[in-house]
Amino acid sequence: MVERYDTLVIGGGMAGLPLALRAARHGRVAFVEREKLGGTCLNRGCIPTKTMIASAALAHQVRRAAEFGVTTTAPTVDLAAVVARKNRIVDTIRTGSYKTVGRAEQLDFYPAEGRFVAPRRLRVDHTEIEADKIFLVTGLRTIIPPIDGLETTPYYTSRTLLDLTELPEHLIVVGGGYIGCEFAQMFARFGSRVTLIQRAERLLPAEDPDISAAVTDGFTTDGITVLTGTTCTAVDGRPGHIRAGCQGGETGEITGSHLLIATGRTPNTDTLGLEHLGLEPDARGFLPVDDLLRTQAEDVWALGDIRGGPMFTHTARHDADIAYRTTYRDQDRTTAGRVVPHAVFTDPEVGSVGLSEPAARAAGYEVLIGRQDFTGVVKARAIGNTRGLIKFVVDAATDKILGCHIAGPDGGNLVHEAVIAMTCGATYTDIAQAIHIHPTLAEGVNTAAGGVHREIGT
């Protein structure tokens, strides 16, 4: 049986879901998702992890209560209750998504895996689907690295660790990117011992080096053992008793109770039968697209993480908006030149946009650096969180902001001041001349730009 549609959307994450709903205003839509609606962000990424990080942050603050003149007992973390709270929040949001899809006229939802079996023909269970327009939005999955013994050793990924209900005595984390870092600090603040093994020479190697250093300092303060320049080469053990062999900066064996593998993610393009569309992913599995997110195949688009480039929920949503407006509304939208920030929800919290200092220098810019440590921001001292810094990277010749990198309290929000400036063409001097409210954390953004809000004596 072959069903004909105007549009086929494969993938129900933060790009596929809004695109399918909006496309259904313009014709029949087949919407295919093999797992739960909401994708990684809702089900095993942004929302559940930030919900649990909030619990960890609260436990950390309670332990510090005496610093604020508050007397209390030491907190005990009920991990099962933390997970239950996370599940309630995620379930509420996801239920709303299913209700919205169910109400959408002209949209047929296929909760199953799909694979192309002929040119422009997708098989889902016992149905074959053809469509005029095809949008591939299938996201990423966890990479399992070639570590000796891993296939016979119990381990967790960022997906499965979210459902653990008993606190690990000693969690070994392999991988120091944003996933490994967020989980490492979360569980340290829940009360676990944590050792983080990072093959690169620093944590968060995609960030500006000063930001990586600030995060490492924060982890050390929290009692996390950070091993950089170290490769996990072999593991073995049984539940509750894990051994990890290391080489590099730290050579030897680490013993723990639980193991988290957080070494990166890979695109879900290898099971789609893309050869039937005449498409071949690149060497890393990503699908090349142009500025309108079009692939080399006619009327086939790739959105979200599988197209490479910035891989965040906010860029996926923006992709969906570009694809919808250019395809169905004939409006002028493009990915060219878009300013894309990101955050890492550690403490200090990272907010970043644009070029790092090394990247700017490598690109040939004469660079001006503006910096303000949070130790010199009075609001940071008042709230008892002076970890980190604010750093501007500026083209000295034009005063143009090339990048802004923040590690500190509310860094993911503070960086938006630079995002708006870069989007609208405001300069480094414009931020310096803008009066900021006192006392706020945003004063640090002003002083990093050479503004007037620096506290006397700092």
Short mmCIF file of C-alpha atoms in Angstrom, two decimals:
data_model
loop_
_atom_site.label_atom_id
_atom_site.label_comp_id
_atom_site.label_asym_id
_atom_site.label_seq_id
_atom_site.Cartn_x
_atom_site.Cartn_y
_atom_site.Cartn_z
CA MET A 1 0.00 0.00 0.00
CA VAL A 2 1.40 3.43 -0.98
CA GLU A 3 0.20 6.63 0.71
CA ARG A 4 0.74 9.92 -1.10
CA TYR A 5 1.49 13.09 0.84
CA ASP A 6 2.49 16.63 0.10
CA THR A 7 5.17 16.58 2.82
CA LEU A 8 7.12 13.91 4.68
CA VAL A 9 8.90 14.84 7.93
CA ILE A 10 11.15 12.20 9.49
CA GLY A 11 12.07 13.00 13.09
CA GLY A 12 9.95 14.44 15.88
CA GLY A 13 12.47 16.55 17.74
CA MET A 14 12.68 20.29 18.19
CA ALA A 15 12.94 20.93 14.45
CA GLY A 16 10.74 18.18 13.03
CA LEU A 17 7.81 18.71 15.40
CA PRO A 18 7.14 22.40 14.69
CA LEU A 19 7.87 21.97 11.00
CA ALA A 20 5.38 19.10 10.61
CA LEU A 21 2.67 21.05 12.43
CA ARG A 22 3.18 24.16 10.31
CA ALA A 23 3.48 22.23 7.04
CA ALA A 24 0.10 20.64 7.77
CA ARG A 25 -1.47 24.05 7.17
CA HIS A 26 -0.49 23.68 3.51
CA GLY A 27 -1.33 20.08 2.66
CA ARG A 28 -1.17 16.47 3.82
CA VAL A 29 1.80 15.62 6.03
CA ALA A 30 3.27 12.26 7.01
CA PHE A 31 5.11 12.67 10.31
CA VAL A 32 7.43 9.81 11.29
CA GLU A 33 9.13 9.37 14.69
CA ARG A 34 10.45 6.04 15.94
CA GLU A 35 10.83 7.15 19.56
CA LYS A 36 9.07 9.72 21.73
CA LEU A 37 8.09 13.15 20.48
CA GLY A 38 10.40 15.93 21.60
CA GLY A 39 13.65 14.28 20.57
CA THR A 40 16.83 14.40 22.58
CA CYS A 41 16.16 17.83 24.05
CA LEU A 42 12.93 16.95 25.78
CA ASN A 43 13.42 13.28 26.58
CA ARG A 44 17.11 12.81 27.38
CA GLY A 45 18.87 16.15 26.98
CA CYS A 46 18.13 19.79 27.72
CA ILE A 47 14.99 19.58 29.83
CA PRO A 48 15.64 16.47 31.98
CA THR A 49 19.28 17.32 32.64
CA LYS A 50 18.57 20.93 33.59
CA THR A 51 15.75 19.77 35.86
CA MET A 52 18.15 17.46 37.69
CA ILE A 53 20.94 20.05 37.70
CA ALA A 54 18.53 22.38 39.52
CA SER A 55 18.16 19.76 42.26
CA ALA A 56 21.94 19.37 42.47
CA ALA A 57 22.43 23.15 42.65
CA LEU A 58 19.93 23.37 45.50
CA ALA A 59 21.73 20.65 47.46
CA HIS A 60 24.99 22.54 46.92
CA GLN A 61 23.48 25.78 48.19
CA VAL A 62 22.06 24.10 51.29
CA ARG A 63 25.53 22.78 52.12
CA ARG A 64 26.76 26.40 51.92
CA ALA A 65 23.96 27.78 54.09
CA ALA A 66 26.25 28.70 56.98
CA GLU A 67 28.19 31.06 54.67
CA PHE A 68 24.99 33.10 54.39
CA GLY A 69 24.23 33.06 58.10
CA VAL A 70 21.60 30.36 57.78
CA THR A 71 21.65 27.35 60.09
CA THR A 72 20.42 24.06 58.71
CA THR A 73 21.29 20.39 58.64
CA ALA A 74 23.29 18.76 55.87
CA PRO A 75 21.05 17.81 52.92
CA THR A 76 20.37 14.24 51.87
CA VAL A 77 19.62 13.72 48.19
CA ASP A 78 16.85 11.27 47.36
CA LEU A 79 17.85 10.48 43.79
CA ALA A 80 14.66 8.54 43.13
CA ALA A 81 12.64 11.65 44.07
CA VAL A 82 14.87 13.83 41.87
CA VAL A 83 14.26 11.48 38.93
CA ALA A 84 10.52 11.38 39.63
CA ARG A 85 10.37 15.19 39.56
CA LYS A 86 12.27 15.18 36.28
CA ASN A 87 9.89 12.63 34.81
CA ARG A 88 6.81 14.62 35.83
CA ILE A 89 8.09 17.77 34.14
CA VAL A 90 9.13 15.97 30.97
CA ASP A 91 5.89 13.96 30.80
CA THR A 92 3.78 17.10 31.09
CA ILE A 93 5.56 18.78 28.19
CA ARG A 94 5.61 15.65 26.04
CA THR A 95 1.92 14.97 26.65
CA GLY A 96 1.16 18.44 25.34
CA SER A 97 3.12 17.68 22.18
CA TYR A 98 1.13 14.51 21.52
CA LYS A 99 -2.13 16.36 22.06
CA THR A 100 -1.11 19.07 19.60
CA VAL A 101 -0.12 16.50 16.98
CA GLY A 102 -3.37 14.62 17.51
CA ARG A 103 -5.41 17.77 16.90
CA ALA A 104 -3.56 18.73 13.71
CA GLU A 105 -5.71 18.30 10.63
CA GLN A 106 -4.02 16.87 7.54
CA LEU A 107 -1.23 15.35 9.65
CA ASP A 108 -0.82 11.58 9.94
CA PHE A 109 1.55 10.48 12.69
CA TYR A 110 3.56 7.27 12.24
CA PRO A 111 5.20 6.24 15.56
CA ALA A 112 7.65 3.80 13.99
CA GLU A 113 11.01 3.60 12.24
CA GLY A 114 11.15 4.50 8.58
CA ARG A 115 13.60 3.58 5.84
CA PHE A 116 13.74 4.52 2.17
CA VAL A 117 13.33 1.46 -0.03
CA ALA A 118 13.01 3.12 -3.45
CA PRO A 119 13.51 6.62 -4.88
CA ARG A 120 11.47 8.98 -2.65
CA ARG A 121 9.60 6.05 -1.07
CA LEU A 122 9.77 5.45 2.70
CA ARG A 123 8.59 2.23 4.30
CA VAL A 124 7.06 2.50 7.78
CA ASP A 125 5.82 -0.81 9.18
CA HIS A 126 3.53 -2.10 6.41
CA THR A 127 2.96 1.28 4.76
CA GLU A 128 4.99 2.91 2.01
CA ILE A 129 4.98 6.70 1.84
CA GLU A 130 5.74 9.01 -1.05
CA ALA A 131 5.82 12.79 -0.79
CA ASP A 132 6.62 15.85 -2.87
CA LYS A 133 8.77 17.42 -0.16
CA ILE A 134 10.96 15.46 2.24
CA PHE A 135 12.52 16.82 5.42
CA LEU A 136 15.15 14.73 7.22
CA VAL A 137 15.37 15.66 10.91
CA THR A 138 16.65 12.49 12.58
CA GLY A 139 19.18 13.92 15.05
CA LEU A 140 22.12 12.23 16.75
CA ARG A 141 22.88 9.26 18.99
CA THR A 142 25.62 8.48 21.50
CA ILE A 143 28.99 7.31 20.21
CA ILE A 144 30.29 4.21 21.95
CA PRO A 145 34.10 4.40 21.72
CA PRO A 146 36.41 1.43 21.06
CA ILE A 147 37.53 0.90 24.66
CA ASP A 148 38.83 -2.57 25.42
CA GLY A 149 36.38 -4.51 27.58
CA LEU A 150 33.52 -2.06 27.22
CA GLU A 151 31.24 -4.57 25.53
CA THR A 152 31.29 -6.76 28.66
CA THR A 153 31.44 -4.02 31.31
CA PRO A 154 28.31 -2.33 32.66
CA TYR A 155 28.21 1.32 31.71
CA TYR A 156 25.79 4.22 31.38
CA THR A 157 25.26 6.83 28.72
CA SER A 158 23.72 10.27 29.14
CA ARG A 159 20.44 8.62 28.19
CA THR A 160 20.42 5.79 30.75
CA LEU A 161 22.05 7.65 33.64
CA LEU A 162 19.04 9.96 33.80
CA ASP A 163 16.96 7.08 35.16
CA LEU A 164 19.40 5.87 37.82
CA THR A 165 17.65 6.03 41.21
CA GLU A 166 20.48 5.05 43.54
CA LEU A 167 23.37 7.44 44.05
CA PRO A 168 26.73 6.12 42.77
CA GLU A 169 29.43 5.91 45.40
CA HIS A 170 32.11 6.81 42.81
CA LEU A 171 31.15 7.79 39.26
CA ILE A 172 33.84 7.57 36.57
CA VAL A 173 33.04 9.87 33.64
CA VAL A 174 34.82 9.30 30.33
CA GLY A 175 34.59 12.48 28.26
CA GLY A 176 35.03 16.15 29.16
CA GLY A 177 32.71 17.82 26.67
CA TYR A 178 29.48 19.51 27.69
CA ILE A 179 27.64 16.25 28.43
CA GLY A 180 30.41 14.78 30.56
CA CYS A 181 30.95 18.04 32.43
CA GLU A 182 27.28 18.62 33.24
CA PHE A 183 26.80 15.07 34.52
CA ALA A 184 30.06 15.07 36.46
CA GLN A 185 29.20 18.16 38.48
CA MET A 186 25.57 17.16 38.89
CA PHE A 187 26.46 13.87 40.54
CA ALA A 188 29.26 15.42 42.58
CA ARG A 189 26.68 17.80 44.05
CA PHE A 190 24.27 14.95 44.66
CA GLY A 191 27.01 13.48 46.85
CA SER A 192 28.96 11.05 44.65
CA ARG A 193 32.70 10.97 44.31
CA VAL A 194 33.46 11.80 40.69
CA THR A 195 36.51 11.26 38.50
CA LEU A 196 36.42 12.78 35.01
CA ILE A 197 38.76 11.38 32.34
CA GLN A 198 39.33 13.72 29.40
CA ARG A 199 41.49 12.76 26.41
CA ALA A 200 41.97 16.39 25.32
CA GLU A 201 44.34 18.69 27.17
CA ARG A 202 41.48 20.64 28.74
CA LEU A 203 37.80 20.39 29.57
CA LEU A 204 35.36 21.80 27.04
CA PRO A 205 38.00 22.03 24.30
CA ALA A 206 35.62 23.86 21.94
CA GLU A 207 35.46 26.80 24.37
CA ASP A 208 37.89 29.67 24.79
CA PRO A 209 40.83 28.43 26.90
CA ASP A 210 40.09 30.92 29.69
CA ILE A 211 36.57 29.52 29.94
CA SER A 212 37.87 25.95 30.12
CA ALA A 213 40.25 26.97 32.90
CA ALA A 214 37.45 28.62 34.89
CA VAL A 215 35.27 25.50 34.65
CA THR A 216 38.18 23.29 35.70
CA ASP A 217 38.80 25.51 38.71
CA GLY A 218 35.14 25.22 39.66
CA PHE A 219 35.23 21.45 39.36
CA THR A 220 38.32 21.25 41.53
CA THR A 221 36.62 23.40 44.15
CA ASP A 222 33.69 20.98 44.10
CA GLY A 223 36.03 18.06 44.77
CA ILE A 224 35.87 16.51 41.29
CA THR A 225 39.03 14.75 40.19
CA VAL A 226 39.81 16.01 36.67
CA LEU A 227 42.30 14.07 34.56
CA THR A 228 43.07 15.89 31.30
CA GLY A 229 45.37 14.63 28.57
CA THR A 230 44.34 11.15 29.67
CA THR A 231 42.81 8.38 27.59
CA CYS A 232 40.65 5.60 29.00
CA THR A 233 42.03 2.57 27.15
CA ALA A 234 40.35 -0.36 28.90
CA VAL A 235 37.58 -1.12 31.37
CA ASP A 236 36.30 -4.16 33.20
CA GLY A 237 34.28 -5.10 36.24
CA ARG A 238 30.74 -5.75 37.37
CA PRO A 239 27.93 -3.54 38.72
CA GLY A 240 29.29 -1.52 41.62
CA HIS A 241 32.91 -2.45 40.91
CA ILE A 242 34.40 -0.83 37.80
CA ARG A 243 38.05 -0.53 36.84
CA ALA A 244 39.25 1.91 34.19
CA GLY A 245 42.75 1.73 32.75
CA CYS A 246 44.27 5.06 31.72
CA GLN A 247 47.23 6.28 29.70
CA GLY A 248 48.61 9.76 29.20
CA GLY A 249 48.58 12.49 31.80
CA GLU A 250 47.43 9.89 34.31
CA THR A 251 48.63 6.33 33.78
CA GLY A 252 47.28 3.46 35.80
CA GLU A 253 43.94 2.17 37.01
CA ILE A 254 40.97 3.99 38.52
CA THR A 255 38.41 2.08 40.54
CA GLY A 256 34.82 3.25 40.85
CA SER A 257 31.28 2.04 41.26
CA HIS A 258 29.66 3.34 38.06
CA LEU A 259 30.86 4.29 34.58
CA LEU A 260 29.46 7.00 32.29
CA ILE A 261 30.52 7.11 28.64
CA ALA A 262 30.16 10.67 27.31
CA THR A 263 32.53 10.77 24.35
CA GLY A 264 30.34 12.42 21.74
CA ARG A 265 27.45 11.79 19.38
CA THR A 266 26.99 10.73 15.75
CA PRO A 267 24.24 11.47 13.17
CA ASN A 268 21.34 9.09 12.60
CA THR A 269 21.85 8.93 8.86
CA ASP A 270 23.16 5.40 8.43
CA THR A 271 19.84 3.56 8.79
CA LEU A 272 17.65 5.74 6.54
CA GLY A 273 18.45 4.17 3.15
CA LEU A 274 19.63 7.52 1.85
CA GLU A 275 21.12 5.91 -1.24
CA HIS A 276 17.57 5.74 -2.58
CA LEU A 277 17.45 9.54 -2.46
CA GLY A 278 20.81 9.83 -4.17
CA LEU A 279 22.36 11.22 -0.98
CA GLU A 280 25.66 10.30 0.62
CA PRO A 281 26.63 11.66 4.05
CA ASP A 282 30.11 13.06 4.58
CA ALA A 283 32.90 11.17 6.35
CA ARG A 284 31.39 11.98 9.77
CA GLY A 285 27.87 11.00 8.77
CA PHE A 286 26.45 14.51 8.32
CA LEU A 287 24.40 15.62 5.32
CA PRO A 288 25.78 18.70 3.52
CA VAL A 289 23.21 21.45 2.93
CA ASP A 290 23.14 24.95 1.47
CA ASP A 291 22.08 28.14 3.25
CA LEU A 292 18.42 27.18 2.80
CA LEU A 293 19.05 23.71 4.29
CA ARG A 294 18.56 21.99 0.93
CA THR A 295 20.47 18.80 0.21
CA GLN A 296 21.79 17.82 -3.21
CA ALA A 297 18.57 15.87 -3.86
CA GLU A 298 15.67 17.85 -5.30
CA ASP A 299 13.03 18.83 -2.72
CA VAL A 300 14.91 17.11 0.12
CA TRP A 301 16.02 19.14 3.13
CA ALA A 302 18.16 18.23 6.18
CA LEU A 303 17.50 20.12 9.40
CA GLY A 304 18.87 20.11 12.93
CA ASP A 305 21.89 18.16 14.05
CA ILE A 306 22.26 15.89 11.01
CA ARG A 307 23.30 18.83 8.82
CA GLY A 308 26.39 19.50 10.96
CA GLY A 309 27.36 23.00 12.00
CA PRO A 310 25.94 24.41 15.25
CA MET A 311 24.01 21.55 16.87
CA PHE A 312 21.66 22.97 19.48
CA THR A 313 17.93 23.01 20.12
CA HIS A 314 17.77 26.72 19.35
CA THR A 315 19.46 26.26 15.97
CA ALA A 316 17.16 23.32 15.21
CA ARG A 317 14.13 25.53 15.88
CA HIS A 318 15.63 28.24 13.71
CA ASP A 319 16.25 25.68 10.96
CA ALA A 320 12.57 24.71 11.09
CA ASP A 321 11.53 28.33 10.78
CA ILE A 322 13.85 28.92 7.81
CA ALA A 323 12.67 25.75 6.04
CA TYR A 324 9.00 26.57 6.60
CA ARG A 325 9.16 30.21 5.57
CA THR A 326 11.29 29.66 2.48
CA THR A 327 9.43 26.56 1.31
CA TYR A 328 5.80 27.30 2.15
CA ARG A 329 5.66 31.09 2.48
CA ASP A 330 8.25 32.15 -0.13
CA GLN A 331 9.94 34.42 2.40
CA ASP A 332 13.59 35.43 2.47
CA ARG A 333 15.35 33.48 5.22
CA THR A 334 18.81 31.91 5.36
CA THR A 335 21.33 30.39 7.74
CA ALA A 336 24.08 32.60 6.30
CA GLY A 337 25.56 34.94 8.87
CA ARG A 338 23.36 33.89 11.75
CA VAL A 339 24.75 34.54 15.22
CA VAL A 340 24.53 31.34 17.26
CA PRO A 341 25.22 31.33 21.00
CA HIS A 342 25.37 28.31 23.26
CA ALA A 343 25.62 27.44 26.94
CA VAL A 344 27.00 24.73 29.19
CA PHE A 345 25.09 24.38 32.44
CA THR A 346 27.93 23.88 34.85
CA ASP A 347 28.99 26.11 37.74
CA PRO A 348 30.48 28.38 36.56
CA GLU A 349 27.80 28.43 33.87
CA VAL A 350 29.14 28.94 30.36
CA GLY A 351 27.58 31.25 27.79
CA SER A 352 29.46 31.75 24.54
CA VAL A 353 29.01 33.31 21.12
CA GLY A 354 31.36 33.95 18.23
CA LEU A 355 35.10 33.46 17.91
CA SER A 356 37.39 32.49 20.76
CA GLU A 357 40.61 34.40 21.20
CA PRO A 358 42.78 31.71 19.52
CA ALA A 359 40.31 31.38 16.64
CA ALA A 360 40.21 35.14 16.09
CA ARG A 361 44.00 35.41 16.05
CA ALA A 362 44.24 32.42 13.70
CA ALA A 363 41.81 34.20 11.36
CA GLY A 364 44.22 37.13 11.13
CA TYR A 365 42.46 39.68 13.32
CA GLU A 366 44.34 42.19 15.42
CA VAL A 367 42.54 41.38 18.62
CA LEU A 368 41.50 43.51 21.56
CA ILE A 369 40.55 41.57 24.71
CA GLY A 370 38.17 42.90 27.36
CA ARG A 371 37.92 40.97 30.61
CA GLN A 372 36.16 41.17 33.94
CA ASP A 373 36.52 38.52 36.63
CA PHE A 374 33.40 37.92 38.69
CA THR A 375 35.43 38.55 41.84
CA GLY A 376 35.17 42.21 40.81
CA VAL A 377 31.39 42.20 40.28
CA VAL A 378 29.68 43.29 43.48
CA LYS A 379 26.43 41.40 42.80
CA ALA A 380 28.44 38.19 42.36
CA ARG A 381 30.01 38.75 45.76
CA ALA A 382 26.62 39.49 47.27
CA ILE A 383 25.14 36.20 46.06
CA GLY A 384 28.26 34.26 47.01
CA ASN A 385 29.26 33.13 43.51
CA THR A 386 32.39 34.76 42.15
CA ARG A 387 33.60 31.89 39.99
CA GLY A 388 34.69 32.75 36.47
CA LEU A 389 34.97 35.70 34.14
CA ILE A 390 33.50 37.66 31.23
CA LYS A 391 35.68 37.98 28.14
CA PHE A 392 35.20 39.95 24.94
CA VAL A 393 37.16 39.26 21.76
CA VAL A 394 37.12 42.39 19.58
CA ASP A 395 38.49 43.42 16.19
CA ALA A 396 40.84 46.23 17.21
CA ALA A 397 40.57 47.83 13.77
CA THR A 398 36.78 48.17 13.65
CA ASP A 399 35.55 47.82 17.27
CA LYS A 400 33.40 44.91 16.06
CA ILE A 401 32.62 42.23 18.62
CA LEU A 402 34.02 38.95 17.31
CA GLY A 403 33.06 36.89 20.32
CA CYS A 404 31.97 36.95 23.93
CA HIS A 405 32.70 34.17 26.39
CA ILE A 406 31.33 33.98 29.91
CA ALA A 407 31.91 31.49 32.68
CA GLY A 408 30.08 32.58 35.79
CA PRO A 409 26.73 32.99 37.50
CA ASP A 410 23.92 33.09 34.93
CA GLY A 411 26.43 33.08 32.08
CA GLY A 412 23.91 31.52 29.68
CA ASN A 413 21.64 34.53 30.13
CA LEU A 414 24.30 37.23 30.31
CA VAL A 415 25.80 36.32 26.95
CA HIS A 416 22.63 37.43 25.19
CA GLU A 417 23.73 41.04 25.62
CA ALA A 418 26.57 40.26 23.21
CA VAL A 419 24.28 38.18 20.98
CA ILE A 420 21.94 41.12 20.44
CA ALA A 421 24.87 43.48 19.91
CA MET A 422 26.43 41.18 17.30
CA THR A 423 23.09 40.62 15.58
CA CYS A 424 22.29 44.32 15.38
CA GLY A 425 25.79 45.60 14.66
CA ALA A 426 26.39 47.32 17.99
CA THR A 427 30.05 47.68 18.88
CA TYR A 428 32.24 46.97 21.87
CA THR A 429 32.20 50.69 22.69
CA ASP A 430 28.39 50.74 22.53
CA ILE A 431 28.26 48.17 25.34
CA ALA A 432 30.79 50.17 27.34
CA GLN A 433 28.70 53.33 26.99
CA ALA A 434 25.38 51.70 27.90
CA ILE A 435 24.36 52.37 31.49
CA HIS A 436 23.66 49.13 33.38
CA ILE A 437 21.56 48.69 36.50
CA HIS A 438 23.41 48.48 39.79
CA PRO A 439 23.83 46.02 41.42
CA THR A 440 23.47 43.35 38.73
CA LEU A 441 25.62 40.65 37.22
CA ALA A 442 25.24 42.47 33.89
CA GLU A 443 27.46 45.25 35.22
CA GLY A 444 30.30 42.81 34.63
CA VAL A 445 29.49 42.79 30.92
CA ASN A 446 29.82 46.58 30.91
CA THR A 447 33.12 46.60 32.77
CA ALA A 448 34.55 43.85 30.56
CA ALA A 449 33.93 46.30 27.72
CA GLY A 450 35.72 49.08 29.62
CA GLY A 451 32.58 50.72 30.98
CA VAL A 452 31.99 52.77 34.12
CA HIS A 453 30.57 50.15 36.44
CA ARG A 454 33.79 48.79 37.89
CA GLU A 455 33.66 48.85 41.68
CA ILE A 456 36.21 51.09 43.37
CA GLY A 457 38.96 49.04 44.92
CA THR A 458 38.51 46.01 42.60
#
